[in-house]
PDB file of C-alpha atoms in Angstrom:
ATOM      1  CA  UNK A   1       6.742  15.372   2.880  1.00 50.00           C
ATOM      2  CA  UNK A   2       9.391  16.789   0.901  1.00 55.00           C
ATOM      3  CA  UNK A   3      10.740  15.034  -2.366  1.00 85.00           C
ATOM      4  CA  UNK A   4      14.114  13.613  -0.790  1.00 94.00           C
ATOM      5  CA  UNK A   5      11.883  12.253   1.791  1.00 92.00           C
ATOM      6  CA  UNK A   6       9.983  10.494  -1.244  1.00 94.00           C
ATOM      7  CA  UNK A   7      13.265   9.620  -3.128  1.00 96.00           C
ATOM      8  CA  UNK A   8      13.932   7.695  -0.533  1.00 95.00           C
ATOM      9  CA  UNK A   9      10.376   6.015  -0.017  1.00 95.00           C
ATOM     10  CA  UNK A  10      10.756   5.038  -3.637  1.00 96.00           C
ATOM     11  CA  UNK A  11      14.613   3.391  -3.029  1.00 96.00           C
ATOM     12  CA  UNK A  12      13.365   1.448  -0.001  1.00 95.00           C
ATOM     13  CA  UNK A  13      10.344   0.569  -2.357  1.00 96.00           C
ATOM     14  CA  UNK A  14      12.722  -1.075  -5.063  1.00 96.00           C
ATOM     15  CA  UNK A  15      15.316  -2.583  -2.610  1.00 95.00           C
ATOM     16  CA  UNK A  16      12.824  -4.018  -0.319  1.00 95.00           C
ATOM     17  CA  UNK A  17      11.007  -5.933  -2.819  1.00 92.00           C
ATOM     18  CA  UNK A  18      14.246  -6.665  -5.101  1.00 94.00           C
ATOM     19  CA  UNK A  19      15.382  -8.338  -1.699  1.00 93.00           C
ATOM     20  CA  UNK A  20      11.868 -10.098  -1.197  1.00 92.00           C
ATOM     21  CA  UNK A  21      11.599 -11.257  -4.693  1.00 91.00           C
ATOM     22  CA  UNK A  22      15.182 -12.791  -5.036  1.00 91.00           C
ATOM     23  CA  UNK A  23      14.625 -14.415  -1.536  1.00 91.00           C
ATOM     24  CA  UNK A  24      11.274 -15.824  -2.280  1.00 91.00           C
ATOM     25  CA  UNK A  25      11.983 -16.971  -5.967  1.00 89.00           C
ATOM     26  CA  UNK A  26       9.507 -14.258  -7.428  1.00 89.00           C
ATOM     27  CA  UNK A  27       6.886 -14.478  -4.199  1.00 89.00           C
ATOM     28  CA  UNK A  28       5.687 -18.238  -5.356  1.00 92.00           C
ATOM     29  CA  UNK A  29       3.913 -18.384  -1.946  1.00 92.00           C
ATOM     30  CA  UNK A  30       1.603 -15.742  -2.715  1.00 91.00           C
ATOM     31  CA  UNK A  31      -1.639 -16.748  -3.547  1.00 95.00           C
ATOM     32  CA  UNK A  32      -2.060 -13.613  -6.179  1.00 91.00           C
ATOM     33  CA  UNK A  33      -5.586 -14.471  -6.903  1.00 95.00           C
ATOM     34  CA  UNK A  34      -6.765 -14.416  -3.723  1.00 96.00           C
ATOM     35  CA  UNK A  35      -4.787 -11.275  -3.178  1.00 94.00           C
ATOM     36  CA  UNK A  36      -6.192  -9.584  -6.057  1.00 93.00           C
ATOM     37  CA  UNK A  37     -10.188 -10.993  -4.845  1.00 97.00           C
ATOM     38  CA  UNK A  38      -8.894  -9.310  -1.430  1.00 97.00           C
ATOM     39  CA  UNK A  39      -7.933  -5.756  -2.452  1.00 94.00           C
ATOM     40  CA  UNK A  40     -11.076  -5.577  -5.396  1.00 97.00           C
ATOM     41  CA  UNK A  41     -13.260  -6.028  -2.406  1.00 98.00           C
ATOM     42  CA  UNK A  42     -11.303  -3.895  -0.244  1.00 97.00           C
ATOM     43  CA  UNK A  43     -11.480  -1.015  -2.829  1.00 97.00           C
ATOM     44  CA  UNK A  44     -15.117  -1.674  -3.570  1.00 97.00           C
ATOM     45  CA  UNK A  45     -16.076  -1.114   0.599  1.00 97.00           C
ATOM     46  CA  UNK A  46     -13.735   2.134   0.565  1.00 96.00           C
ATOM     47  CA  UNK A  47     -14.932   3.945  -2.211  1.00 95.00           C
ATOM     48  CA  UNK A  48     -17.964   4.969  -1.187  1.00 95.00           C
ATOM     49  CA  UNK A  49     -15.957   6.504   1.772  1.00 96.00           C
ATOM     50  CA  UNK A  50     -14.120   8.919  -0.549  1.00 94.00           C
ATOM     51  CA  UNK A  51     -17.031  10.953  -1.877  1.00 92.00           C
ATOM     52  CA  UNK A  52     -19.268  11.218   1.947  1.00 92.00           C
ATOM     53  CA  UNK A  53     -16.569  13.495   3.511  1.00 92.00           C
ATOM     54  CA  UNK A  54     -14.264  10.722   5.142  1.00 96.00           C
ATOM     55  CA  UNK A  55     -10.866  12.190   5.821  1.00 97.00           C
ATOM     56  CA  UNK A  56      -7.434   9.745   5.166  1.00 97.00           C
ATOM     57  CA  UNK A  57      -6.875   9.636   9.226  1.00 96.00           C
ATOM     58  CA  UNK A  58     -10.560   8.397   9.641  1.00 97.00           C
ATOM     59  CA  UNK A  59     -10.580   5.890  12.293  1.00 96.00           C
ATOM     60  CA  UNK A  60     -12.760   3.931   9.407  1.00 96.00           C
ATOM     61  CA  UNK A  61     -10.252   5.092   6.655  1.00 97.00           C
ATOM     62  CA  UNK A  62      -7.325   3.980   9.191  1.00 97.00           C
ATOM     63  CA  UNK A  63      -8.928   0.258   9.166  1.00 96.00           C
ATOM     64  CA  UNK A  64      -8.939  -0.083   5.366  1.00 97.00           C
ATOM     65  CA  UNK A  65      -5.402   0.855   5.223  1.00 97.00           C
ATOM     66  CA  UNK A  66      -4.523  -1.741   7.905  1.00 97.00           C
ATOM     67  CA  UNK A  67      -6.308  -4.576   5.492  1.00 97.00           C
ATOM     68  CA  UNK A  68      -4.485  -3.294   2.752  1.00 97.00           C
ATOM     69  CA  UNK A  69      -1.063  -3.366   4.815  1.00 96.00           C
ATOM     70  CA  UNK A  70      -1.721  -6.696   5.620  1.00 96.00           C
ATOM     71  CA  UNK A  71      -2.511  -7.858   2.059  1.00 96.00           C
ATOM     72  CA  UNK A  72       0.537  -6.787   1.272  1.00 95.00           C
ATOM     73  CA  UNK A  73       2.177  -8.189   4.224  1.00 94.00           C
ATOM     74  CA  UNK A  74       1.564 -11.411   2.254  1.00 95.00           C
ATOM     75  CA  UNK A  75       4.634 -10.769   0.160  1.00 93.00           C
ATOM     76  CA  UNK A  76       6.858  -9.326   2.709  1.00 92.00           C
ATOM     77  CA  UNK A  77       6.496  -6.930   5.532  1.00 94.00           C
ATOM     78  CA  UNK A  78       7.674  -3.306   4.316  1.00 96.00           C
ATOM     79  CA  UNK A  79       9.534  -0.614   6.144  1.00 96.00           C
ATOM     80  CA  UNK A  80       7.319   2.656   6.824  1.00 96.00           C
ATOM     81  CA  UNK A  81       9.260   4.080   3.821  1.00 96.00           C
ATOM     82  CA  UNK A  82       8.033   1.320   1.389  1.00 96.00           C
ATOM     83  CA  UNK A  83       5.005   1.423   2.194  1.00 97.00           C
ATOM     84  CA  UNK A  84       4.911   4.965   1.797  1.00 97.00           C
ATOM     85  CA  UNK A  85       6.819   4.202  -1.987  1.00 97.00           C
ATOM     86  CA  UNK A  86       3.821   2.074  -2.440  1.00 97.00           C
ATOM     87  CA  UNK A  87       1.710   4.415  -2.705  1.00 97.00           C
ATOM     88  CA  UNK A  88       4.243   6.923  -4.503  1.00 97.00           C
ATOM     89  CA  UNK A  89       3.982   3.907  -6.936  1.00 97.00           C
ATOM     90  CA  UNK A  90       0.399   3.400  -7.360  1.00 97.00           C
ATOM     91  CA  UNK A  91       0.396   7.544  -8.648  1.00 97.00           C
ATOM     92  CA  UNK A  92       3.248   7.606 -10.749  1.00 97.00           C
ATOM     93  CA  UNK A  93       2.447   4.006 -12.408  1.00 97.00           C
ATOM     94  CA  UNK A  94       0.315   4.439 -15.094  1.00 97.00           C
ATOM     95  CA  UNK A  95      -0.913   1.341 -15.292  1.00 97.00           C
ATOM     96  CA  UNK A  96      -1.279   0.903 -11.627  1.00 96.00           C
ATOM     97  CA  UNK A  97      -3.043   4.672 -11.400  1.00 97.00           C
ATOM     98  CA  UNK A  98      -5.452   3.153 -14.121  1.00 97.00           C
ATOM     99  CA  UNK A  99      -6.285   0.244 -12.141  1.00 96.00           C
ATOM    100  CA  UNK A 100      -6.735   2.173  -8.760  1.00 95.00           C
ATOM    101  CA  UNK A 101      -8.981   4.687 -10.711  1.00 94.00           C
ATOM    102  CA  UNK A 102     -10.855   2.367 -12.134  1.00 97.00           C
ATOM    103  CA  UNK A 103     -12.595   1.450  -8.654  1.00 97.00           C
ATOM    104  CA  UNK A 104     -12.712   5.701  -8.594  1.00 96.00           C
ATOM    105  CA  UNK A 105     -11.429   8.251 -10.104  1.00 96.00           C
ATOM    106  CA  UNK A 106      -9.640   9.801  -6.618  1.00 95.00           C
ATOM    107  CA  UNK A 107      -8.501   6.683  -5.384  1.00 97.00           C
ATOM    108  CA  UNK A 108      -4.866   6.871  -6.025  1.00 97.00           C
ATOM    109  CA  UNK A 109      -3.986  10.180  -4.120  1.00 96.00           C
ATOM    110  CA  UNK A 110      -6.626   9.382  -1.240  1.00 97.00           C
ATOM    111  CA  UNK A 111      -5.450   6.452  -0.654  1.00 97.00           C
ATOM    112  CA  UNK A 112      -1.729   7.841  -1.092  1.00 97.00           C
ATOM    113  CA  UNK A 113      -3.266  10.405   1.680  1.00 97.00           C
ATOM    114  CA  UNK A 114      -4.302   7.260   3.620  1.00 97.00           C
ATOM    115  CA  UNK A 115      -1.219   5.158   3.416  1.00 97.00           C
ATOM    116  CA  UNK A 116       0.912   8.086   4.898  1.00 96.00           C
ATOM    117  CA  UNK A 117      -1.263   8.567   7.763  1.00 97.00           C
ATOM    118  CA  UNK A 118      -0.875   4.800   8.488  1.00 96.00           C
ATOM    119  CA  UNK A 119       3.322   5.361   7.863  1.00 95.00           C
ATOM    120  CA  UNK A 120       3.227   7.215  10.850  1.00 93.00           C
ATOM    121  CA  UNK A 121       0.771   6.834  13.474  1.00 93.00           C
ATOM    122  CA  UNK A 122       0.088   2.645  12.277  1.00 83.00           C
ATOM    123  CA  UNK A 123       2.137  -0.459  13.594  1.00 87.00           C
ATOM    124  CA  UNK A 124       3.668  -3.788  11.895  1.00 89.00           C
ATOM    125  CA  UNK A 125       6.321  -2.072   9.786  1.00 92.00           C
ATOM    126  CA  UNK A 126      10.116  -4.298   9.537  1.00 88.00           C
ATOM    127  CA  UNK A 127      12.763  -1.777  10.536  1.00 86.00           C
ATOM    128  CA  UNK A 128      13.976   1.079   7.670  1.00 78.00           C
ATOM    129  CA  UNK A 129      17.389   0.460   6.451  1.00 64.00           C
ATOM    130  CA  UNK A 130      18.315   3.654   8.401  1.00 56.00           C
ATOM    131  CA  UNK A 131      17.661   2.259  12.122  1.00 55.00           C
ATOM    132  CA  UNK A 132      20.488   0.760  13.628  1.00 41.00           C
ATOM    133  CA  UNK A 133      19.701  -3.364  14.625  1.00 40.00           C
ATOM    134  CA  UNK A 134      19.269  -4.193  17.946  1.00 36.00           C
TER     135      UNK A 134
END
């Protein structure tokens, strides 16, 4: 994936979520907790994945990343390109590297891995900004 691919991952990141946020008065119907209890025990069942050989487009890999999609589905459903700035985010955030890490120290750029397997061969995503409405 080359970087204007990525630049524009990272703008539909931003506008999505701007758009969300304004429209949901800051996500207030997220339950954050639970989402946070969801993704800690997410993390904790895929780490042990990342040092036994698993590959990102593991069939077993491929069903984390659908439980994290849908966790994050609880804010708002992303485009393929979000979701793919999502995980742009979580590696150039260094507060949100340091929390990834934390569960292990490759996290962040397998799960990046992960996520952009999911971009393209997963299902769920809201339309990109690019594709013309039906």
């Amino acid at each position: 994936m080359g970087n204007s691919y990525e630049d524009e991952c990272r703008r539909s990141l931003a506008e999505e979520q701007a758009k969300s946020l304004a429209g949901t008065n800051n996500w207030e119907h997220v339950d954050r907790e639970r989402v946070h209890q969801d993704w800690d025990v997410l993390y904790r069942e895929i780490t042990p994945f990342l040092d036994g050989g698993s590959l990102p487009g593991d069939q077993q890999i491929q069903e984390f990343v659908r439980r994290h999609f849908d966790i994050v589905c609880r804010f708002y459903t992303p485009s393929r390109e979000a979701y793919v700035g999502m995980s742009l985010f979580y590696a150039e955030d260094e507060a949100m590297r340091a929390f990834h890490d934390s569960y292990h120290p490759g996290l962040v750029e397998f799960l990046g891995a992960a996520i952009k397997v999911f971009a393209v061969q997963g299902s769920g995503f809201a339309p990109s900004a690019g594709e013309a409405s039906a």
